[in-house]
CSV table of C-alpha atoms in Angstrom, one decimal:
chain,number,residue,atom,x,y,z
A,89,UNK,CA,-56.1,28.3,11.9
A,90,UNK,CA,-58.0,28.9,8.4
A,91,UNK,CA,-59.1,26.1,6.7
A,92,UNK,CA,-57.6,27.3,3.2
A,93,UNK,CA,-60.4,25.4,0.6
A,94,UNK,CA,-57.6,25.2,-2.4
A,95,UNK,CA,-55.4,23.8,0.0
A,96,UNK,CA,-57.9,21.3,0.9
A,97,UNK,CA,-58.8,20.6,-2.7
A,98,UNK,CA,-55.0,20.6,-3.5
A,99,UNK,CA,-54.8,17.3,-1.1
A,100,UNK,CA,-57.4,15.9,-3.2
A,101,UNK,CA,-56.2,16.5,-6.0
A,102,UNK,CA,-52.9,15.3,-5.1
A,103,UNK,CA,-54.0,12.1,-3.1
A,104,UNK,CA,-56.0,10.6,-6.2
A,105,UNK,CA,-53.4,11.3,-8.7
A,106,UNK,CA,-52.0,8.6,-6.4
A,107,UNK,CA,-54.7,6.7,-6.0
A,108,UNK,CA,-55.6,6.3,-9.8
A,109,UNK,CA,-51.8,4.8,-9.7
A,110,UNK,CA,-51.2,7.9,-12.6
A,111,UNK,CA,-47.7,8.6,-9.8
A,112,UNK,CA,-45.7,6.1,-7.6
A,113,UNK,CA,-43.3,6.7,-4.3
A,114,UNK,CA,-41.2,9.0,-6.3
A,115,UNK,CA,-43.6,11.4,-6.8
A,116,UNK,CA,-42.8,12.0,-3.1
A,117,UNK,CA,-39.6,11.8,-3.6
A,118,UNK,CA,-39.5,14.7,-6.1
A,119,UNK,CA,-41.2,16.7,-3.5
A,120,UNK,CA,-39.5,16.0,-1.0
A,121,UNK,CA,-36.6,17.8,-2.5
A,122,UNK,CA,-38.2,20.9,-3.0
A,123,UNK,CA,-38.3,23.7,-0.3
A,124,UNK,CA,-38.0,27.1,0.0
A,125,UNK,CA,-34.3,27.2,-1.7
A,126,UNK,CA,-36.7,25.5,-4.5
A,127,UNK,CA,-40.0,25.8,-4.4
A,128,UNK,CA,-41.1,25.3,-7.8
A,129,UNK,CA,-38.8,22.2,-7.8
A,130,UNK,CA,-41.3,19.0,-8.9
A,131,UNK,CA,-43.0,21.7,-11.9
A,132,UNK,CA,-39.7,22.5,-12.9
A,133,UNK,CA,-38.8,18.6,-13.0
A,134,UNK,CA,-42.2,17.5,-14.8
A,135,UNK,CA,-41.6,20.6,-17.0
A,136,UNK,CA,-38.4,19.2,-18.4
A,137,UNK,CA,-39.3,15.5,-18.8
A,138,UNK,CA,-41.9,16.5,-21.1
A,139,UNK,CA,-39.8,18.7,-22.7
A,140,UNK,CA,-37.4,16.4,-23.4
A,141,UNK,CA,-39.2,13.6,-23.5
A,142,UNK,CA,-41.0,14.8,-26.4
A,143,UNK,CA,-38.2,14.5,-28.4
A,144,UNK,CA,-38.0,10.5,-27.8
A,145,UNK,CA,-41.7,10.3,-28.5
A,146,UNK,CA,-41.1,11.8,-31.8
A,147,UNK,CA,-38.2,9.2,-32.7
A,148,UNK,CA,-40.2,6.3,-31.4
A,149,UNK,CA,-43.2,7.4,-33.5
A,150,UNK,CA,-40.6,7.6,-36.8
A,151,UNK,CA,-39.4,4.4,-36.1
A,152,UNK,CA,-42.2,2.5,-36.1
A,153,UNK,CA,-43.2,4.1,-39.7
A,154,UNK,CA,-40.0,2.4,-40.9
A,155,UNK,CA,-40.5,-1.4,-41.6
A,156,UNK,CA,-39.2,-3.3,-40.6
A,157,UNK,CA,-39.3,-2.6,-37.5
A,158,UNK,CA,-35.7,-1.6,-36.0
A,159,UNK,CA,-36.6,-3.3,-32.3
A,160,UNK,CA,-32.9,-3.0,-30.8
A,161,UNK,CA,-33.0,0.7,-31.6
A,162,UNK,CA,-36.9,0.7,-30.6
A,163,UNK,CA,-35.6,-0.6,-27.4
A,164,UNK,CA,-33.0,1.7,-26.8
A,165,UNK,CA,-35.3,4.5,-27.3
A,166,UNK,CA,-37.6,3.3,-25.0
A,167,UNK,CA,-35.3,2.2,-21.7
A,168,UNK,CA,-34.1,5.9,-22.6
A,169,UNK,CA,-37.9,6.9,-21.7
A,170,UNK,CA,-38.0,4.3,-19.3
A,171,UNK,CA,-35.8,5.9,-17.2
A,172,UNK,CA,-36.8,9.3,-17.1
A,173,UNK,CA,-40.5,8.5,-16.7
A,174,UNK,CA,-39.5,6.4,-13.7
A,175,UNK,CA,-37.6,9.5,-12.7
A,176,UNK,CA,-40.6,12.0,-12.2
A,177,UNK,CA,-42.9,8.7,-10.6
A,178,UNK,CA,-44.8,8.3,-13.5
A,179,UNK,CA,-46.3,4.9,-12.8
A,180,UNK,CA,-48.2,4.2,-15.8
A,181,UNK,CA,-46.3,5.6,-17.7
A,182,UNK,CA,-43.5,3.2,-16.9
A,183,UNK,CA,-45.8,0.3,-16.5
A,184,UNK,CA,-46.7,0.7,-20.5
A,185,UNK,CA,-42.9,0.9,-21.5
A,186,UNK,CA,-42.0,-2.3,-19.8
A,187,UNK,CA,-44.8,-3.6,-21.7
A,188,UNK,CA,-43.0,-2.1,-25.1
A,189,UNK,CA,-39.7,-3.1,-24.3
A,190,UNK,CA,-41.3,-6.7,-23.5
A,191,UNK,CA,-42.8,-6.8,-27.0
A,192,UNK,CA,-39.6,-5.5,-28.9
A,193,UNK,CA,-37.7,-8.3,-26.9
A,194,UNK,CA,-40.2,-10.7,-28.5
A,195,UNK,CA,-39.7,-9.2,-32.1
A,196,UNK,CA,-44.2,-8.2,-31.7
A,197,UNK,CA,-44.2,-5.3,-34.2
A,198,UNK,CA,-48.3,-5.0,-33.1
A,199,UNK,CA,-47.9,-5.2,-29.6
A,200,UNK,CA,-45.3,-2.8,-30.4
A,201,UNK,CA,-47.5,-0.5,-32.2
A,202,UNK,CA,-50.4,-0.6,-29.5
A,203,UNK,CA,-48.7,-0.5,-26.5
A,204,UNK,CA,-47.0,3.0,-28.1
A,205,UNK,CA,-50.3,4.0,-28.8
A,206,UNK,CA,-51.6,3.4,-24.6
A,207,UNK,CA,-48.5,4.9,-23.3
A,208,UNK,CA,-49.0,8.0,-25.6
A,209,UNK,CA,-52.6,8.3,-24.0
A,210,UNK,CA,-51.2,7.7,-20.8
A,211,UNK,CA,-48.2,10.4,-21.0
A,212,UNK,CA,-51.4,12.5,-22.1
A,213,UNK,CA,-53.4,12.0,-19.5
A,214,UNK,CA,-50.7,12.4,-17.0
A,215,UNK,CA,-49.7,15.6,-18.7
A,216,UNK,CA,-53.2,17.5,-18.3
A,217,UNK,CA,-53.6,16.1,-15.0
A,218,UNK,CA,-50.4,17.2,-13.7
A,219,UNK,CA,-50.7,20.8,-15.4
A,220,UNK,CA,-53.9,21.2,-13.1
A,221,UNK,CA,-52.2,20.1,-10.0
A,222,UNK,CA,-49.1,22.9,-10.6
A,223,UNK,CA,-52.1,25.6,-11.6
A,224,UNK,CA,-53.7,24.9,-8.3
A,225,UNK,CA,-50.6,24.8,-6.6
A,226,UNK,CA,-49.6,28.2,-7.9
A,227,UNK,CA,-52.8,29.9,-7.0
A,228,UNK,CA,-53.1,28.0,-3.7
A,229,UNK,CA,-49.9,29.8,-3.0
A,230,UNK,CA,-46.5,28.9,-0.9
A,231,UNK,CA,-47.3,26.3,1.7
A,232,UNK,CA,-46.8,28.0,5.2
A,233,UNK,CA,-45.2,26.3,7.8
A,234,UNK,CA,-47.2,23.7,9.2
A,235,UNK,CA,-48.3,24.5,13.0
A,236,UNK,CA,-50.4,22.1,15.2
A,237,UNK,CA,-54.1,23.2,15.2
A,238,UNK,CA,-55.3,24.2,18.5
B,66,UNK,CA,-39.8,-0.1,-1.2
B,67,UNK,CA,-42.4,-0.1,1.5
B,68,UNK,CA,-43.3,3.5,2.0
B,69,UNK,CA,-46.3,4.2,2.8
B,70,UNK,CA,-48.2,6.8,1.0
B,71,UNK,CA,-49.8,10.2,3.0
B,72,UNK,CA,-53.1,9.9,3.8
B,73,UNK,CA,-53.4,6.6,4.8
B,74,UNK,CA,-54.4,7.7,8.3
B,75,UNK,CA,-57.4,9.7,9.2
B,76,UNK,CA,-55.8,11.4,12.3
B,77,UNK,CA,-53.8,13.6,10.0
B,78,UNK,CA,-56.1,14.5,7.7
B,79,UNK,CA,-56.7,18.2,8.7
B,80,UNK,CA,-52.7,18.8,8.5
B,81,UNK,CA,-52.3,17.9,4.7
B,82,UNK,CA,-55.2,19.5,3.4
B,83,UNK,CA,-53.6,23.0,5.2
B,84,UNK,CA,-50.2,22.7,3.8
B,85,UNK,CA,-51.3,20.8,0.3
B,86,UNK,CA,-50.2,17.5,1.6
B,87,UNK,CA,-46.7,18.8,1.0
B,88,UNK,CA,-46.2,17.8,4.6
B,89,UNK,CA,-44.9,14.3,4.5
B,90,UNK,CA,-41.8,16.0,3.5
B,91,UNK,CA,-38.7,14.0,5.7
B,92,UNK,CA,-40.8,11.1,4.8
B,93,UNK,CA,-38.7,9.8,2.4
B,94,UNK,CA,-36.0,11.5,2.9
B,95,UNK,CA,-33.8,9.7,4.9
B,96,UNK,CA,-32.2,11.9,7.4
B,97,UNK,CA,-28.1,11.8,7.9
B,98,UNK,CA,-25.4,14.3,9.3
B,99,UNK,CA,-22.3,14.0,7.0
B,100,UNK,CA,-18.8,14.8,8.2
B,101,UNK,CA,-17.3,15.6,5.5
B,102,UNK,CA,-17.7,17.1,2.1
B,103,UNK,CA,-17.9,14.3,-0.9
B,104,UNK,CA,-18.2,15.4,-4.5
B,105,UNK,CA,-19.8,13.1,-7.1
B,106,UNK,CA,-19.8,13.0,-10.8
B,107,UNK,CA,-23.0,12.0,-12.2
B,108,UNK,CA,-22.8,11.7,-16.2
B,109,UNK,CA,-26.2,10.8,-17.7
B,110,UNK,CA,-27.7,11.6,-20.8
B,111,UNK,CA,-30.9,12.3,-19.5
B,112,UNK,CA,-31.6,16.1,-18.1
B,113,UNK,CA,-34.7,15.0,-16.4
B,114,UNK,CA,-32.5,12.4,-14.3
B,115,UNK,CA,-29.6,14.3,-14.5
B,116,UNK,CA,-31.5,17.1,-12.6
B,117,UNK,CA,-33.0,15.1,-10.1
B,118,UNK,CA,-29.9,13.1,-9.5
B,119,UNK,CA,-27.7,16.7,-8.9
B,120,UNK,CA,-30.5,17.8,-6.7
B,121,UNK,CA,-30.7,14.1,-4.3
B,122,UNK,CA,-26.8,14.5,-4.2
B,123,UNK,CA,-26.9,18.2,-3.1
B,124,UNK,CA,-30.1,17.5,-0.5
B,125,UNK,CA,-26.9,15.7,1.3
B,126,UNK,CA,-24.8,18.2,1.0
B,127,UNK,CA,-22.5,16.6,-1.4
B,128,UNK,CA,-21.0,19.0,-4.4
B,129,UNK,CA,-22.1,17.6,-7.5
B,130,UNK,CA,-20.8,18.0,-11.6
B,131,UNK,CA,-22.5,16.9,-14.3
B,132,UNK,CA,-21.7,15.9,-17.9
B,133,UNK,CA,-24.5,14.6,-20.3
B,134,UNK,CA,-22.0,12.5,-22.2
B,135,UNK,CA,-19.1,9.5,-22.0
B,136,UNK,CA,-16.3,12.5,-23.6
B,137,UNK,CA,-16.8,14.6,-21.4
B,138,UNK,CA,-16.6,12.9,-18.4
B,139,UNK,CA,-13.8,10.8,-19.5
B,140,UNK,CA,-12.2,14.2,-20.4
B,141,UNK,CA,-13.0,14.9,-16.9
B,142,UNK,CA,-11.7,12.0,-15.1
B,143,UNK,CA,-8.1,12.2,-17.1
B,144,UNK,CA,-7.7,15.4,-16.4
B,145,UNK,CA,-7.3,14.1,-12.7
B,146,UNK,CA,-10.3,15.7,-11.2
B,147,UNK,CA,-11.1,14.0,-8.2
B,148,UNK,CA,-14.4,12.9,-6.9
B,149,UNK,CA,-15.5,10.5,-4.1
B,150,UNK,CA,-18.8,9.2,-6.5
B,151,UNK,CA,-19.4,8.4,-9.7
B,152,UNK,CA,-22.8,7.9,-10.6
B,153,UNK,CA,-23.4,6.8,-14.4
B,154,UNK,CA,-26.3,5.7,-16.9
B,155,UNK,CA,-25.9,2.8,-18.9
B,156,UNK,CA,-27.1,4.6,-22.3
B,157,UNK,CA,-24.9,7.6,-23.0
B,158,UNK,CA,-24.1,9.4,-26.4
B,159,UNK,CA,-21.0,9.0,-27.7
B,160,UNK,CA,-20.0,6.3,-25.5
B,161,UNK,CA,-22.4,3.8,-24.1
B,162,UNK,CA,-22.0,3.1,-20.2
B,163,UNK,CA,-20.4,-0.1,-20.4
B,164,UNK,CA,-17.4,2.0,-22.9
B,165,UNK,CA,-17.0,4.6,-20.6
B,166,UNK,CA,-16.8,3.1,-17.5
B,167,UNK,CA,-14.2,0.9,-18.4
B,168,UNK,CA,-12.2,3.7,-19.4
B,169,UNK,CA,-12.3,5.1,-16.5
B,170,UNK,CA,-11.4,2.3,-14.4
B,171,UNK,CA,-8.7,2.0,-16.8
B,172,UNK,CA,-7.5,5.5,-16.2
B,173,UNK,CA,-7.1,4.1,-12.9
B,174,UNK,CA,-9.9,6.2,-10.9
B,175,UNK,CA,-10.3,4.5,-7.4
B,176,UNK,CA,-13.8,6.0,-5.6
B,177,UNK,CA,-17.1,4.8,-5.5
B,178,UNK,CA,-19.0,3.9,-9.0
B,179,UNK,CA,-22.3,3.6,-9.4
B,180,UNK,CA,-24.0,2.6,-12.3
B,181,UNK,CA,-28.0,3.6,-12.8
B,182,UNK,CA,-30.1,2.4,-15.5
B,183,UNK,CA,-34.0,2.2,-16.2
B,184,UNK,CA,-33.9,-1.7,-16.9
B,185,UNK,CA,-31.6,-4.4,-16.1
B,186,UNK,CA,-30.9,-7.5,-17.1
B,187,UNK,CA,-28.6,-9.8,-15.4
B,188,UNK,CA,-26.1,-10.2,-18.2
B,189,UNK,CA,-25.5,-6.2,-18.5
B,190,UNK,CA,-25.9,-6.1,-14.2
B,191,UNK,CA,-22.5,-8.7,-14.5
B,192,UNK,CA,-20.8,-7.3,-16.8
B,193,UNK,CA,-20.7,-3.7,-15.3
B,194,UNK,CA,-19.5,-5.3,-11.7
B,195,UNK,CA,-17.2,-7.1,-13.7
B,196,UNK,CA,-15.5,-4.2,-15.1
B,197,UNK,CA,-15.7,-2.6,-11.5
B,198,UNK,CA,-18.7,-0.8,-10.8
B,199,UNK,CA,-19.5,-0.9,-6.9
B,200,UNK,CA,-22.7,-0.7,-7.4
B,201,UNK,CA,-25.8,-1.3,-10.0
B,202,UNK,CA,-29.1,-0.3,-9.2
B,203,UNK,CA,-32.6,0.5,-11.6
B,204,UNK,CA,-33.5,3.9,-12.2
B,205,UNK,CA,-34.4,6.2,-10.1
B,206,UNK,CA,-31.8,6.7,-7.7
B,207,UNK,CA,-33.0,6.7,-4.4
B,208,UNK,CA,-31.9,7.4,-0.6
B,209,UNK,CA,-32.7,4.1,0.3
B,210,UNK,CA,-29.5,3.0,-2.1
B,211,UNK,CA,-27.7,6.2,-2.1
B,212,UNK,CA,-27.6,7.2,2.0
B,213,UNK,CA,-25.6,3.8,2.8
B,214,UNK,CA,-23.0,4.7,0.3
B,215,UNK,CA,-22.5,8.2,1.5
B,216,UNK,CA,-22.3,7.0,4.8
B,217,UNK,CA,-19.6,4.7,3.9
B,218,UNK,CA,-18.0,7.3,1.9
B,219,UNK,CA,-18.2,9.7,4.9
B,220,UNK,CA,-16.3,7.1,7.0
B,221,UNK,CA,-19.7,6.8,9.2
């Protein structure tokens, strides 16, 4: 059986986006549930939580240019982005809006204000890394069957 | 959740870099036969989980609708569709969670309802099983809580 190198550094690729803690368990999850009815089915997922996660970014980032700070409706926003980021297995992601939500409890308008700025670097970071995973992927090509080497 | 992760062991090694290391699939997955057909609702305000909640649901061969808001689904629910499962978020537009689920419970639907959310605090966990939701559990919705109430549902 060929040794397919993209395949190979497709593992890689995949196995430290765990190790760097950048995805959890339900990063598995997600592809678990694609197959051949849907094979595109974790980019199409990641595709639309950034697409529509965007658009709580965006309100987060206005409301914390409007003192003072509105923290229930800073909250709201964020278990809103909470949720979905937890969705796709984004672990630090999620780890940095329990941190906000922590500090809105606590009425912190700077922790607040920092932790936004880390999770924005974080949801970043995921972003790119992710977008190299699905190029690979792509080019890599449908994942075959997997038979037992001989 | 104890899973472990792929690639943990060496002996496998040479599988996962052929297929991508798409090959833990089933992993997670827990595996069931279901007797009969269920249909769920799931209304959440969220596509991302919205998607992936459709898709878990489906993976188990259960028919799935989905509304992204409380009128709609209330709409729904009065207009005496039937399902076997509810599954709703806590934050909703129009409605939040806590609104909507009361009104349907007052609309007098008897199936299963289950109530996901990203954070919970005991107070809001109470008051949902108060108004009766069967279950509560933090975002996302997994097989691990999801297959014992399909089984149930399924008579298993």
């Amino acid at each position: 059986m060929e040794r397919n190198p993209m395949r190979r550094q497709l593992a890689i690729m995949r196995q430290s986006l765990f190790d760097q803690g950048h995805v959890d368990e339900q990063f598995v999850q997600l592809e678990e549930l694609q197959d051949d009815a849907n094979p595109n089915f974790v980019e199409e997922v990641v595709t639309l939580y950034y697409r529509d996660s965007a658009r709580i970014i965006l309100n987060i980032e206005q409301a914390l240019e409007r003192k003072p700070f509105d923290f229930r409706k800073l909250d709201a926003y964020m278990h809103q982005f909470k949720g979905s980021s937890s969705s796709i297995g984004a672990k630090k992601v999620k780890a940095e809006s329990t941190l906000f939500r922590e500090y809105c409890k606590s009425g912190n308008g700077e922790g607040c204000m920092r932790s936004f700025q880390q999770l924005k670097k974080e949801y970043a970071t995921l972003r790119k890394k992710l977008g190299a995973y699905f190029q690979l992927a792509r080019q890599a090509g449908p994942v075959e069957t997997a038979s037992r080497p001989k | 959740m104890a899973h472990t992760l792929p690639s943990s062991d060496q002996s496998s090694d040479q599988d996962k870099w052929d297929s991508g290391g798409l090959e833990c699939k089933g992993q997670l997955l827990i595996k069931i036969v279901m007797r009969n057909r269920l249909t769920a609702l799931v209304v959440d305000g969220d596509t991302t989980c919205w998607v992936l909640e459709q898709e878990l649901l489906h993976s188990y061969g259960v028919q799935t609708l989905g509304v992204d808001n409380s009128r709609d689904a209330v709409d729904l629910i009065a207009s005496d569709a039937e399902f076997n499962l509810i599954i709703i978020e806590k934050i909703l537009p129009v409605l939040n969670g806590l609104a909507v689920t009361r009104q349907i419970c007052e609309i007098g639907v008897r199936c299963k309802m289950l109530e996901v959310t990203a954070c919970s605090r005991e107070s809001e966990r109470q008051a949902f099983l108060a108004i009766g939701v069967d279950v509560f559990i933090e975002r996302p919705l997994d097989p691990e809580h999801l297959v014992p109430i399909l089984r149930e549902l399924d008579g298993q």
